[in-house]
XYZ file of C-alpha atoms in Angstrom:
759
model
C -70.633 6.232 -130.004
C -67.268 7.243 -130.546
C -64.826 8.112 -128.255
C -64.725 11.700 -128.945
C -68.718 11.795 -128.842
C -68.624 9.845 -126.073
C -65.874 12.234 -124.469
C -68.044 15.465 -125.492
C -71.346 14.051 -124.114
C -69.143 13.492 -121.116
C -67.509 16.924 -120.611
C -69.767 18.942 -122.394
C -72.979 17.851 -120.513
C -72.700 15.368 -117.814
C -69.471 16.774 -115.670
C -70.999 20.293 -115.873
C -74.769 19.203 -114.368
C -72.670 17.557 -111.945
C -70.636 20.284 -110.641
C -73.466 22.343 -110.656
C -75.973 19.944 -108.369
C -72.659 19.079 -106.310
C -71.925 22.930 -106.192
C -75.511 23.296 -104.470
C -75.488 19.830 -102.526
C -72.226 21.282 -100.710
C -72.976 24.876 -100.618
C -76.067 24.926 -99.107
C -74.817 22.579 -95.652
C -73.311 26.265 -94.654
C -77.086 27.027 -94.838
C -77.802 24.980 -91.567
C -78.546 27.989 -89.519
C -81.601 29.115 -92.040
C -85.494 28.950 -89.892
C -86.333 25.167 -91.001
C -90.290 25.795 -91.381
C -90.775 23.885 -94.064
C -88.361 20.839 -94.560
C -88.941 17.507 -96.955
C -91.243 15.371 -95.947
C -89.089 12.108 -95.126
C -90.100 9.551 -97.846
C -91.013 6.247 -96.464
C -90.216 2.897 -99.122
C -91.272 -0.683 -98.352
C -89.053 -1.647 -101.312
C -87.120 -4.391 -98.759
C -90.499 -5.555 -97.745
C -90.578 -3.163 -94.719
C -90.760 0.263 -93.817
C -87.647 2.100 -94.430
C -86.581 5.632 -94.918
C -86.152 6.067 -98.826
C -82.440 7.946 -97.687
C -81.257 4.541 -96.056
C -81.729 1.663 -99.099
C -78.809 1.428 -101.230
C -80.098 1.875 -104.382
C -81.520 3.534 -106.640
C -85.390 4.116 -106.141
C -87.303 7.201 -107.299
C -90.532 7.620 -105.263
C -93.780 8.610 -105.799
C -96.773 9.531 -103.158
C -100.292 10.288 -103.790
C -99.972 13.752 -104.275
C -97.263 13.561 -106.749
C -98.953 10.864 -108.939
C -102.482 13.298 -109.507
C -100.490 15.934 -110.033
C -98.598 14.114 -112.729
C -101.375 12.684 -113.690
C -100.508 8.898 -113.937
C -103.143 6.791 -114.084
C -100.732 3.893 -116.259
C -97.676 3.122 -116.407
C -96.210 4.709 -120.086
C -97.920 8.119 -117.926
C -94.790 6.600 -115.220
C -92.508 6.504 -116.946
C -92.245 10.126 -119.090
C -90.968 11.060 -115.331
C -88.753 8.835 -114.630
C -84.744 8.811 -115.923
C -83.408 6.048 -117.681
C -86.677 4.648 -117.999
C -88.924 4.640 -121.347
C -92.129 2.652 -123.212
C -92.764 1.540 -126.526
C -96.337 1.010 -127.457
C -96.981 -0.807 -131.115
C -99.260 -2.465 -132.685
C -102.348 -3.684 -130.636
C -104.065 -1.556 -127.276
C -101.695 -4.399 -124.923
C -98.505 -3.888 -126.145
C -96.974 -1.241 -123.752
C -93.028 -2.497 -122.897
C -90.618 -0.869 -120.323
C -87.311 -0.581 -120.571
C -85.366 0.115 -117.977
C -81.378 0.856 -117.907
C -81.472 0.351 -121.731
C -82.987 -3.125 -120.448
C -85.844 -3.646 -123.137
C -88.977 -5.808 -122.925
C -90.379 -6.453 -126.200
C -93.310 -8.589 -128.060
C -92.802 -12.737 -126.844
C -90.173 -12.610 -123.638
C -90.627 -12.231 -120.704
C -90.846 -8.460 -118.843
C -87.048 -6.400 -118.512
C -89.239 -4.756 -115.240
C -91.226 -6.939 -112.677
C -94.389 -4.872 -111.597
C -96.199 -5.640 -109.108
C -99.181 -4.368 -107.488
C -100.379 -4.192 -104.620
C -98.378 -7.719 -104.053
C -99.517 -9.061 -107.106
C -96.744 -9.426 -109.428
C -98.117 -9.008 -113.665
C -97.682 -12.533 -115.028
C -97.416 -10.649 -118.941
C -95.987 -7.601 -120.404
C -99.352 -7.172 -122.360
C -101.495 -6.304 -117.920
C -99.341 -3.633 -118.288
C -101.673 -1.481 -120.586
C -104.193 -1.595 -117.389
C -105.462 1.643 -115.898
C -104.403 2.115 -112.598
C -106.556 4.423 -109.778
C -106.534 4.961 -106.112
C -102.424 4.756 -105.788
C -101.265 5.278 -102.587
C -97.449 5.222 -103.706
C -94.993 3.981 -106.536
C -91.581 2.700 -106.365
C -89.456 2.923 -108.998
C -86.182 0.592 -108.158
C -83.511 0.615 -110.463
C -80.581 -2.163 -111.782
C -81.369 -6.392 -111.179
C -83.645 -6.776 -108.407
C -84.748 -10.843 -108.874
C -83.563 -11.369 -105.188
C -87.058 -9.683 -103.954
C -88.890 -9.330 -106.972
C -88.227 -12.292 -109.252
C -88.410 -13.038 -112.348
C -88.480 -9.903 -115.067
C -86.940 -7.981 -112.904
C -83.347 -8.203 -114.765
C -83.637 -4.038 -115.203
C -85.398 -2.872 -112.127
C -88.958 -3.686 -110.351
C -91.921 -1.431 -110.338
C -93.940 -1.596 -107.029
C -98.021 -0.012 -106.929
C -99.419 0.356 -103.724
C -103.449 1.679 -103.827
C -104.807 2.722 -100.801
C -106.633 0.234 -98.155
C -109.574 0.908 -96.825
C -109.729 2.455 -93.262
C -111.837 3.127 -89.988
C -113.624 6.262 -92.045
C -116.182 6.056 -94.441
C -114.882 7.775 -97.806
C -116.807 8.160 -101.018
C -115.191 9.569 -103.807
C -116.759 10.701 -107.452
C -114.385 12.328 -109.634
C -115.734 13.660 -113.760
C -113.078 14.706 -115.816
C -113.187 16.563 -119.441
C -110.471 17.034 -122.023
C -109.972 17.898 -125.603
C -110.276 15.840 -128.298
C -114.027 14.897 -127.182
C -112.606 13.143 -123.794
C -114.716 12.623 -120.428
C -114.416 10.269 -117.926
C -116.191 10.072 -114.377
C -115.152 7.498 -111.721
C -116.842 6.696 -108.147
C -115.030 4.889 -104.897
C -116.530 3.768 -101.325
C -114.514 2.196 -98.563
C -114.778 2.140 -95.350
C -115.282 -0.431 -92.165
C -118.315 -2.995 -92.682
C -117.331 -4.071 -89.449
C -115.025 -1.441 -87.418
C -111.733 -3.451 -86.940
C -112.302 -6.292 -88.458
C -114.085 -5.901 -91.947
C -113.735 -3.662 -94.663
C -114.656 -2.981 -98.022
C -113.370 -0.984 -100.922
C -115.503 -0.674 -104.556
C -114.093 1.548 -107.676
C -116.095 1.973 -110.902
C -115.154 3.927 -113.786
C -115.269 4.696 -117.461
C -113.596 7.256 -120.368
C -113.774 8.383 -123.557
C -111.616 10.046 -126.340
C -111.989 10.457 -129.705
C -108.327 10.343 -130.452
C -105.813 12.635 -131.920
C -103.909 11.227 -134.525
C -105.837 11.338 -138.095
C -105.731 8.301 -140.426
C -104.893 10.923 -143.728
C -106.771 8.939 -146.350
C -109.667 8.718 -144.401
C -109.421 12.096 -142.775
C -110.562 10.610 -139.272
C -108.610 10.258 -135.984
C -107.187 6.469 -135.059
C -106.433 6.457 -132.022
C -109.791 6.003 -129.720
C -110.680 4.472 -126.826
C -113.182 4.166 -124.483
C -112.256 1.892 -121.132
C -114.273 0.290 -118.502
C -112.672 -0.908 -115.043
C -113.677 -1.813 -111.478
C -111.747 -3.011 -108.162
C -113.945 -4.672 -105.042
C -110.981 -5.162 -102.278
C -112.223 -6.945 -98.990
C -109.553 -6.890 -95.856
C -110.696 -8.658 -93.520
C -108.721 -8.549 -89.764
C -110.287 -12.005 -87.587
C -107.496 -11.610 -84.718
C -104.617 -8.593 -84.297
C -102.387 -10.702 -85.771
C -103.854 -11.511 -88.876
C -104.713 -10.284 -91.889
C -106.955 -10.906 -95.589
C -106.718 -8.817 -98.286
C -109.101 -9.891 -101.146
C -109.797 -8.242 -104.776
C -110.762 -8.289 -108.182
C -110.153 -6.405 -110.604
C -111.753 -6.047 -114.442
C -110.889 -3.803 -117.336
C -111.791 -3.621 -120.789
C -110.546 -1.758 -123.239
C -111.695 -1.122 -126.785
C -110.467 1.341 -129.015
C -108.182 2.482 -132.386
C -104.836 -0.012 -133.285
C -102.904 -0.949 -135.941
C -102.376 3.095 -137.287
C -99.215 2.716 -138.643
C -97.395 5.706 -140.282
C -95.738 4.347 -143.904
C -92.537 6.372 -143.639
C -92.323 8.370 -147.404
C -91.678 11.214 -149.020
C -94.746 13.856 -150.604
C -94.725 11.376 -153.446
C -95.157 8.878 -151.779
C -91.103 6.930 -152.627
C -90.184 4.621 -149.876
C -88.101 6.734 -147.100
C -84.760 4.398 -145.600
C -82.738 4.445 -142.798
C -82.044 8.976 -142.108
C -86.383 9.107 -141.184
C -87.068 8.535 -137.647
C -85.713 11.939 -136.933
C -89.166 13.245 -139.283
C -92.955 12.833 -138.191
C -95.130 14.616 -141.181
C -95.801 10.661 -142.883
C -99.118 9.537 -144.288
C -101.574 7.000 -142.608
C -103.347 5.631 -145.084
C -105.133 2.287 -144.339
C -108.655 2.438 -146.685
C -110.589 0.907 -142.475
C -110.068 1.898 -138.819
C -108.857 -1.138 -137.630
C -110.172 -1.318 -134.047
C -108.477 -3.743 -131.258
C -110.263 -5.122 -128.007
C -108.884 -6.490 -124.563
C -109.897 -7.269 -121.584
C -108.313 -8.528 -118.068
C -109.794 -10.180 -115.464
C -107.877 -10.520 -111.933
C -108.698 -12.596 -108.663
C -106.278 -12.025 -105.955
C -105.585 -11.970 -101.898
C -102.313 -11.708 -99.319
C -102.585 -13.152 -96.397
C -100.564 -11.457 -93.589
C -99.822 -13.609 -90.390
C -97.362 -12.625 -87.467
C -96.740 -14.996 -85.288
C -95.692 -15.124 -81.884
C -92.105 -16.121 -82.272
C -92.128 -12.509 -84.182
C -91.690 -11.482 -88.329
C -94.778 -11.192 -90.569
C -95.550 -14.479 -92.700
C -97.088 -13.462 -96.592
C -98.938 -15.537 -98.964
C -100.147 -14.034 -102.418
C -102.973 -15.824 -104.304
C -103.475 -14.557 -108.095
C -105.302 -15.726 -111.198
C -105.121 -13.548 -114.157
C -106.922 -13.995 -116.698
C -106.099 -11.990 -120.042
C -107.824 -11.689 -123.936
C -106.861 -9.820 -126.976
C -108.198 -9.132 -130.643
C -106.991 -6.857 -133.192
C -108.555 -6.385 -136.946
C -111.482 -8.997 -136.831
C -113.002 -9.472 -139.314
C -115.871 -6.983 -139.659
C -114.898 -5.172 -136.858
C -113.347 -1.658 -138.570
C -114.895 1.323 -137.044
C -114.910 3.243 -140.828
C -113.887 3.301 -144.326
C -113.962 0.018 -145.804
C -115.462 -2.238 -144.024
C -115.837 -5.736 -145.361
C -116.541 -8.600 -143.389
C -113.971 -11.045 -145.004
C -111.586 -10.265 -144.057
C -109.005 -9.342 -141.469
C -109.006 -5.259 -141.137
C -105.198 -5.538 -140.032
C -103.583 -3.289 -142.710
C -100.142 -5.084 -143.837
C -99.502 -3.229 -146.347
C -100.011 0.130 -145.071
C -101.647 1.585 -148.195
C -105.739 1.993 -148.777
C -105.388 -1.097 -151.588
C -106.200 -4.721 -150.661
C -103.049 -6.345 -150.480
C -102.102 -8.268 -147.416
C -104.481 -8.020 -143.963
C -104.271 -9.758 -141.149
C -105.335 -9.841 -137.321
C -104.292 -11.579 -134.176
C -105.313 -13.074 -130.932
C -104.139 -13.522 -127.601
C -105.485 -15.484 -124.849
C -103.316 -14.943 -121.801
C -103.883 -17.063 -118.333
C -101.613 -16.831 -115.526
C -102.003 -17.974 -112.231
C -99.358 -16.823 -109.559
C -98.443 -18.633 -105.647
C -95.496 -16.729 -103.727
C -95.260 -17.471 -100.111
C -92.154 -15.257 -97.650
C -90.886 -14.269 -94.166
C -89.818 -11.771 -92.973
C -87.631 -11.395 -90.200
C -88.487 -8.165 -87.919
C -86.774 -4.514 -88.478
C -85.340 -3.858 -85.475
C -83.005 -6.624 -85.154
C -79.226 -6.382 -86.375
C -79.703 -9.068 -88.198
C -82.772 -9.219 -90.942
C -83.599 -11.028 -93.359
C -86.333 -12.626 -96.103
C -86.823 -16.180 -97.628
C -88.942 -17.243 -99.783
C -91.040 -19.451 -102.975
C -92.623 -18.187 -105.718
C -94.459 -20.527 -108.676
C -96.197 -18.929 -111.398
C -98.142 -20.928 -114.797
C -98.848 -19.232 -118.032
C -100.927 -20.771 -121.027
C -100.972 -18.973 -123.992
C -102.442 -18.858 -126.781
C -102.390 -17.225 -130.170
C -103.334 -17.410 -133.775
C -102.265 -14.465 -136.576
C -104.947 -15.199 -139.468
C -103.708 -13.772 -143.150
C -104.889 -12.769 -145.924
C -102.881 -12.527 -149.680
C -104.542 -10.403 -152.165
C -103.411 -11.161 -156.116
C -101.521 -8.002 -155.684
C -99.038 -9.313 -153.510
C -97.991 -12.248 -155.075
C -97.320 -9.940 -157.752
C -94.844 -7.589 -155.685
C -95.871 -4.792 -156.692
C -94.911 -2.989 -153.386
C -91.214 -4.524 -153.783
C -91.027 -4.426 -156.953
C -91.744 0.273 -156.808
C -89.527 0.510 -153.677
C -86.763 -1.575 -155.726
C -87.125 0.994 -158.709
C -87.924 4.010 -156.271
C -91.062 4.783 -157.781
C -94.297 5.594 -155.416
C -95.355 2.571 -153.330
C -99.319 2.158 -155.298
C -98.630 2.813 -158.343
C -100.121 0.410 -160.117
C -102.028 -0.981 -157.335
C -105.727 -1.723 -158.292
C -109.342 -0.531 -156.222
C -110.689 -3.581 -157.760
C -108.698 -6.112 -156.339
C -109.766 -8.441 -153.643
C -107.935 -11.002 -150.745
C -109.313 -14.215 -152.206
C -106.028 -15.355 -153.313
C -104.494 -17.413 -149.799
C -105.814 -17.619 -146.853
C -103.131 -18.578 -144.026
C -103.015 -19.193 -140.189
C -99.402 -18.297 -138.801
C -98.287 -18.123 -135.279
C -101.649 -20.680 -134.277
C -99.787 -21.907 -131.201
C -100.101 -23.014 -127.387
C -97.568 -22.656 -125.062
C -97.446 -23.434 -120.990
C -94.850 -21.728 -118.510
C -94.428 -23.508 -115.150
C -91.411 -21.133 -113.293
C -90.432 -21.594 -109.679
C -88.318 -19.202 -108.136
C -86.821 -20.009 -104.347
C -84.875 -16.562 -102.634
C -83.283 -15.081 -99.864
C -81.829 -11.673 -98.740
C -79.808 -10.416 -95.476
C -79.914 -6.998 -94.748
C -77.153 -6.922 -91.637
C -75.680 -4.506 -89.353
C -72.264 -4.993 -89.312
C -71.296 -1.270 -87.189
C -73.917 1.047 -86.508
C -73.277 2.971 -89.774
C -72.374 0.133 -91.965
C -74.718 -2.715 -93.602
C -74.430 -5.807 -95.600
C -76.381 -7.056 -98.034
C -76.209 -10.306 -99.108
C -78.991 -11.989 -101.344
C -79.825 -14.971 -103.928
C -82.807 -16.017 -106.113
C -82.998 -19.455 -107.936
C -85.240 -19.745 -111.623
C -86.678 -22.276 -112.436
C -88.675 -21.747 -115.614
C -90.286 -25.091 -117.601
C -91.436 -24.406 -120.916
C -93.755 -25.908 -123.588
C -94.787 -25.828 -127.001
C -97.354 -27.017 -129.404
C -98.428 -26.387 -132.702
C -101.906 -26.760 -133.330
C -101.895 -26.686 -137.036
C -99.003 -29.859 -137.237
C -99.504 -30.956 -133.347
C -95.396 -30.873 -133.663
C -94.494 -30.261 -130.039
C -91.449 -29.793 -128.072
C -90.061 -28.616 -124.672
C -86.808 -27.285 -122.505
C -85.976 -26.133 -119.293
C -84.379 -23.004 -118.278
C -82.368 -22.381 -114.876
C -80.264 -18.998 -113.333
C -79.452 -17.837 -110.748
C -79.346 -14.239 -109.503
C -76.324 -13.272 -106.963
C -76.403 -9.803 -104.864
C -74.177 -8.225 -102.217
C -74.189 -4.804 -101.427
C -72.281 -3.016 -98.889
C -73.380 0.848 -97.430
C -71.480 2.878 -95.461
C -73.490 6.242 -93.307
C -70.577 9.190 -93.734
C -72.734 10.683 -91.530
C -76.844 11.522 -89.709
C -77.066 12.974 -93.500
C -75.007 11.473 -96.289
C -74.134 7.614 -97.046
C -72.254 5.667 -99.913
C -72.774 2.629 -100.904
C -71.673 -0.312 -103.501
C -73.797 -2.777 -105.282
C -73.003 -6.199 -107.589
C -75.829 -7.853 -108.755
C -76.723 -10.321 -111.142
C -80.115 -9.995 -113.651
C -81.366 -13.657 -115.803
C -84.208 -13.331 -117.873
C -85.651 -16.861 -119.064
C -85.011 -17.644 -122.894
C -88.537 -19.160 -124.363
C -89.813 -20.620 -127.870
C -90.589 -18.422 -130.478
C -93.867 -18.441 -132.457
C -92.473 -20.042 -135.813
C -90.928 -23.348 -136.730
C -88.294 -24.399 -139.076
C -88.965 -23.505 -142.361
C -86.983 -26.440 -144.145
C -88.945 -28.698 -141.482
C -92.636 -28.712 -140.211
C -92.888 -30.530 -137.336
C -89.733 -29.117 -136.009
C -90.745 -26.081 -133.260
C -87.129 -26.340 -131.323
C -86.218 -23.089 -132.451
C -85.391 -21.228 -129.373
C -84.115 -17.470 -128.256
C -81.235 -18.109 -124.914
C -81.529 -16.503 -121.433
C -80.015 -12.964 -120.833
C -78.298 -12.171 -118.139
C -76.780 -8.787 -117.106
C -74.043 -8.109 -114.166
C -74.018 -4.719 -112.916
C -72.202 -2.627 -110.806
C -73.059 -0.054 -109.156
C -71.632 3.270 -107.114
C -74.095 5.769 -105.489
C -73.964 8.505 -102.696
C -77.577 9.911 -101.086
C -77.587 13.094 -99.304
C -79.639 15.158 -97.469
C -78.888 18.700 -96.965
C -80.427 21.896 -95.473
C -82.237 20.981 -92.526
C -83.751 18.448 -94.066
C -85.144 20.338 -96.689
C -83.068 19.049 -99.706
C -81.578 15.562 -100.963
C -79.551 15.190 -103.471
C -78.996 11.472 -104.717
C -76.483 10.672 -107.242
C -75.127 6.735 -109.324
C -72.560 5.402 -111.740
C -73.424 2.284 -113.031
C -71.892 -0.845 -115.326
C -73.654 -3.705 -116.710
C -72.075 -6.625 -118.861
C -74.788 -8.052 -120.787
C -75.329 -11.770 -122.889
C -77.881 -12.608 -125.534
C -79.733 -9.079 -125.027
C -82.816 -10.307 -126.449
C -84.710 -8.010 -128.920
C -87.636 -8.634 -131.462
C -88.063 -8.714 -135.281
C -90.728 -10.142 -137.212
C -89.860 -12.439 -140.304
C -92.728 -11.652 -142.987
C -91.447 -15.073 -145.201
C -92.752 -17.096 -142.270
C -95.140 -14.474 -140.921
C -93.121 -15.096 -137.433
C -92.876 -12.950 -134.444
C -89.303 -13.654 -132.968
C -86.814 -13.196 -130.285
C -83.356 -12.847 -131.182
C -80.290 -12.559 -128.568
C -77.431 -9.746 -128.849
C -74.373 -12.417 -127.700
C -72.659 -9.107 -126.258
C -72.782 -5.436 -124.752
C -72.239 -3.351 -122.444
C -73.859 -0.107 -120.730
C -72.942 2.795 -118.664
C -74.489 4.921 -117.047
C -75.364 7.620 -114.349
C -78.263 8.987 -112.957
C -78.581 12.642 -110.482
C -81.538 13.636 -107.969
C -81.945 16.822 -106.085
C -84.987 18.058 -104.624
C -85.164 21.264 -102.500
C -88.039 22.823 -100.610
C -87.828 26.186 -99.827
C -90.162 28.165 -97.017
C -91.777 30.230 -99.489
C -93.750 27.644 -100.272
C -91.426 26.762 -103.583
C -89.974 23.145 -104.434
C -87.648 22.433 -107.277
C -85.861 19.552 -108.396
C -83.871 17.742 -111.109
C -83.650 14.364 -111.822
C -81.188 13.061 -115.108
C -80.107 10.206 -116.552
C -77.238 9.485 -119.440
C -76.321 6.094 -120.389
C -73.590 4.941 -123.031
C -74.392 1.430 -124.505
C -72.406 -0.478 -127.325
C -73.383 -3.622 -129.347
C -69.600 -5.255 -128.881
C -70.995 -8.524 -130.337
C -73.023 -9.623 -133.573
C -73.260 -11.635 -135.990
C -76.355 -11.731 -138.090
C -76.161 -14.852 -140.305
C -75.638 -16.609 -136.793
C -79.287 -14.945 -135.824
C -81.158 -16.067 -138.326
C -81.822 -12.831 -140.219
C -79.730 -14.481 -143.986
C -77.529 -11.440 -143.554
C -73.863 -10.515 -141.827
C -75.309 -7.381 -140.983
C -71.810 -5.403 -141.212
C -70.192 -2.296 -142.292
C -68.984 -3.384 -145.117
C -73.072 -5.103 -146.348
C -74.369 -1.152 -145.500
C -75.999 -2.223 -142.013
C -73.401 -1.950 -138.460
C -74.693 -3.219 -135.672
C -71.277 -4.448 -133.686
C -70.518 -1.042 -131.803
C -74.191 0.345 -131.849
C -75.572 1.442 -129.014
C -78.916 -0.616 -127.375
C -81.939 0.346 -128.920
C -85.167 1.927 -128.749
C -84.048 3.783 -125.312
C -83.141 7.059 -125.283
C -79.301 7.671 -124.080
C -80.041 10.835 -122.344
C -82.890 11.960 -120.068
C -83.255 15.338 -117.871
C -86.487 16.087 -116.028
C -86.655 19.377 -113.858
C -89.911 20.773 -112.212
C -91.060 23.349 -109.662
C -94.224 23.136 -107.188
C -95.315 25.682 -105.455
C -97.817 25.799 -102.385
C -100.070 29.255 -100.783
C -102.908 28.986 -98.990
C -105.142 31.637 -101.421
C -108.732 33.230 -100.645
C -110.196 30.296 -102.545
C -108.867 27.588 -101.217
C -105.240 25.553 -101.199
C -103.578 25.711 -104.483
C -100.591 23.169 -105.917
C -99.041 24.159 -108.859
C -96.961 22.396 -110.726
C -94.165 22.192 -114.023
C -92.689 19.670 -114.962
C -90.048 19.727 -118.247
C -89.028 16.558 -119.864
C -85.587 16.068 -122.458
C -85.572 12.327 -123.919
C -82.352 12.553 -126.368
C -80.417 10.490 -128.467
C -82.514 6.942 -129.040
C -81.487 4.632 -131.454
C -84.542 2.512 -133.659
C -83.321 -1.239 -133.866
C -79.883 -2.296 -134.106
C -77.877 -1.017 -137.021
C -75.918 2.014 -136.455
C -76.036 5.295 -136.852
C -79.513 4.781 -138.488
C -83.343 5.374 -137.531
C -82.119 8.016 -135.017
C -85.051 9.720 -133.230
C -83.276 12.993 -131.269
C -84.161 15.612 -129.112
C -87.674 16.146 -128.369
C -88.689 18.081 -124.977
C -92.079 17.956 -123.255
C -93.829 20.315 -121.088
C -96.436 19.494 -118.606
C -98.649 21.489 -116.053
C -100.814 21.294 -113.417
C -103.006 23.222 -111.168
C -104.957 22.077 -108.638
C -107.500 24.010 -105.708
C -108.306 22.157 -102.828
C -111.530 23.835 -100.675
C -113.296 21.364 -97.988
C -114.775 18.562 -99.660
C -114.181 19.913 -103.016
C -111.102 19.426 -105.259
C -110.560 21.241 -109.034
C -107.745 20.337 -111.401
C -106.288 22.507 -114.603
C -103.596 19.852 -116.197
C -101.863 19.759 -119.516
C -99.566 17.218 -120.777
C -97.002 17.985 -123.869
C -97.950 21.848 -123.870
C -95.267 22.258 -126.841
C -97.488 19.923 -128.623
C -93.982 17.895 -129.261
C -94.060 15.215 -132.121
C -92.489 11.383 -130.564
C -92.485 7.926 -131.846
C -93.923 5.350 -129.726
C -92.325 2.935 -131.821
C -90.505 3.003 -135.307
C -89.970 -0.574 -136.738
C -87.391 -0.150 -140.333
C -86.838 -2.553 -142.911
C -83.799 -4.030 -141.132
C -86.322 -5.284 -138.634
C -88.800 -7.069 -140.204
C -88.267 -6.630 -143.943
C -91.483 -5.504 -145.340
C -90.538 -2.851 -148.510
C -90.958 0.248 -146.447
C -90.587 1.885 -142.890
C -93.233 2.166 -140.680
C -94.414 3.410 -136.811
C -96.631 4.769 -134.487
C -96.922 8.139 -133.332
C -97.292 8.928 -129.732
C -100.287 11.559 -128.532
C -100.094 15.018 -129.163
C -101.084 17.936 -127.095
C -103.696 17.339 -124.100
C -105.408 19.370 -121.516
C -108.336 19.366 -119.407
C -110.362 19.731 -115.953
C -111.611 16.932 -113.248
C -113.302 17.864 -110.236
C -113.482 15.518 -107.414
C -115.842 15.790 -104.095
C -115.003 13.636 -101.598
C -118.099 12.888 -98.563
């Protein structure tokens, strides 16, 4: 972004917005004599492993309670990202690919996550787990900025803490039925309560859903993004004494659906379009078959919590996680040309047999974590802990080549500005060559040691000191050649924060913290040496500097929070594809920086209305890059037509604004809660080439009406009422080296009804 553009953004958008919000905030202090019939309920968070008011924690945190989660229709982490500024997701290729980014830092295929996710105290050990459905949620906390000290490996950009409802003393049974457009239906049942009151409690949940999909294959005239999902969870909570609790649960999530449905970026004549096509969406999906995928996730976990006589809390967490995913296997297409001889992943993105593939993943993870949390009523409070994670990762990517691939017909058409499919024959097959790429096994042993101290220097000033040390041991085996290599990455993550209460209703804080993400092995081997498997991507480091202000106003009816931050990043990890080796690789952006601003304003009124605004703005720049050194085989400079230095960090929106209005009223039919959310996402550049593949402003409008009477709850909901098109991913030729750009569309307008009965 040029200095002129930066100045225009800052003065034309950011300053007026902050000024308006500040005026509302400070003017409202004059309204202290108002009646306080309705105040915002104090939000309690557990982000530092102890209960605290959200407004007293010196971090940028977005906290959602059960009601807001239900009204926003949040059933997975993709839904969550749509309502949190400076947070987004990318999904591409297969069902398990949900990659969350925060404050400009990406998660991508092949690397560790950039955001650490905990669900009921158990960390997700692979990003492929993040596609699982969430249910029975009590709260979600989103912590922004490096959170390595307490949330460990993968928390370079932030952390997400999801808490589901524990069973209680009362028996609760819940039946929920739902219907929606495009043939969607869902049903779930939950039962919870005491087996032995005061000692043993249970909870079981089972759910299923089907959806026909809303994006069409333009060649077959059939929807491509259909899905079916079945999930089950069982939980036992045992309290044998007042000091000991053992919380055990098992999860099963099975997902099947359409996948690999790339749009081919061509004009109406079938000719490839380059550089400036990401701001339009009318491109064909023209595979000759409907590729399907399936993903199964299984988990056994427990949390043991003990309160010793000398004070504090000891907590031990253990989990075994198993994930298996396949897409494009021979004979598994749901429609079109189903030839059991070949994989159905349409690598060439045309309705002809040129090149196909499938892919399979196996992930096994084991987690052990032990921590001690001191009592909360002391002037010095601390947490110390250790975490050990083991992962075993297996991959295979079979590829079927046809004679038309080796003839170079599609690249030749692109070079001569002809339609992609000119000269291709429907009579061809894929028998020319078969190759199994990425047939690998990797293992990770990760040990983390951490501590955090919160010290009340005075009654109004708190100092936070934290540190985490990580050691990642990694090895890799090529199952074809038996080539083997191993390496170790180590990193330290310090944090220093100081907060000061300006009054009973306002506080300021300053934080310096370091984030770290382990490096690793790419799946490819060196082209000139089939025994060499030592191609690495480097560990990523991030230093964050943040200033923040948090306040309440109007007798607790409103909150106003603002944070500004600067991030210096070394070796930012990004994704590319090398077609000559059929390799999905992670490369490093040597240096970059990100500046950001986040504001959050909420106001509750006595007449039942709640209004809110949150916004996030980023200004990022890649300050060092050499395409030759990073393995692209070309310089990637302004002179070569692919400028990278000076460009933005890829695949993230640099401007996001969320506005909501909610009204609660008692009616003759019951309690009615009505809510409208408006979301603006803007200024995204797909991949790293500056000024190319930019996606502009996208407006999303969501609404819900929830009526509750006695044990019955009815909800009407709608997402993306404006039917705004957008990309879930966009991959230009500069990323993957294929002849044409390809992309995945997001879901379109959705609306439906849910009925919930509790007994």
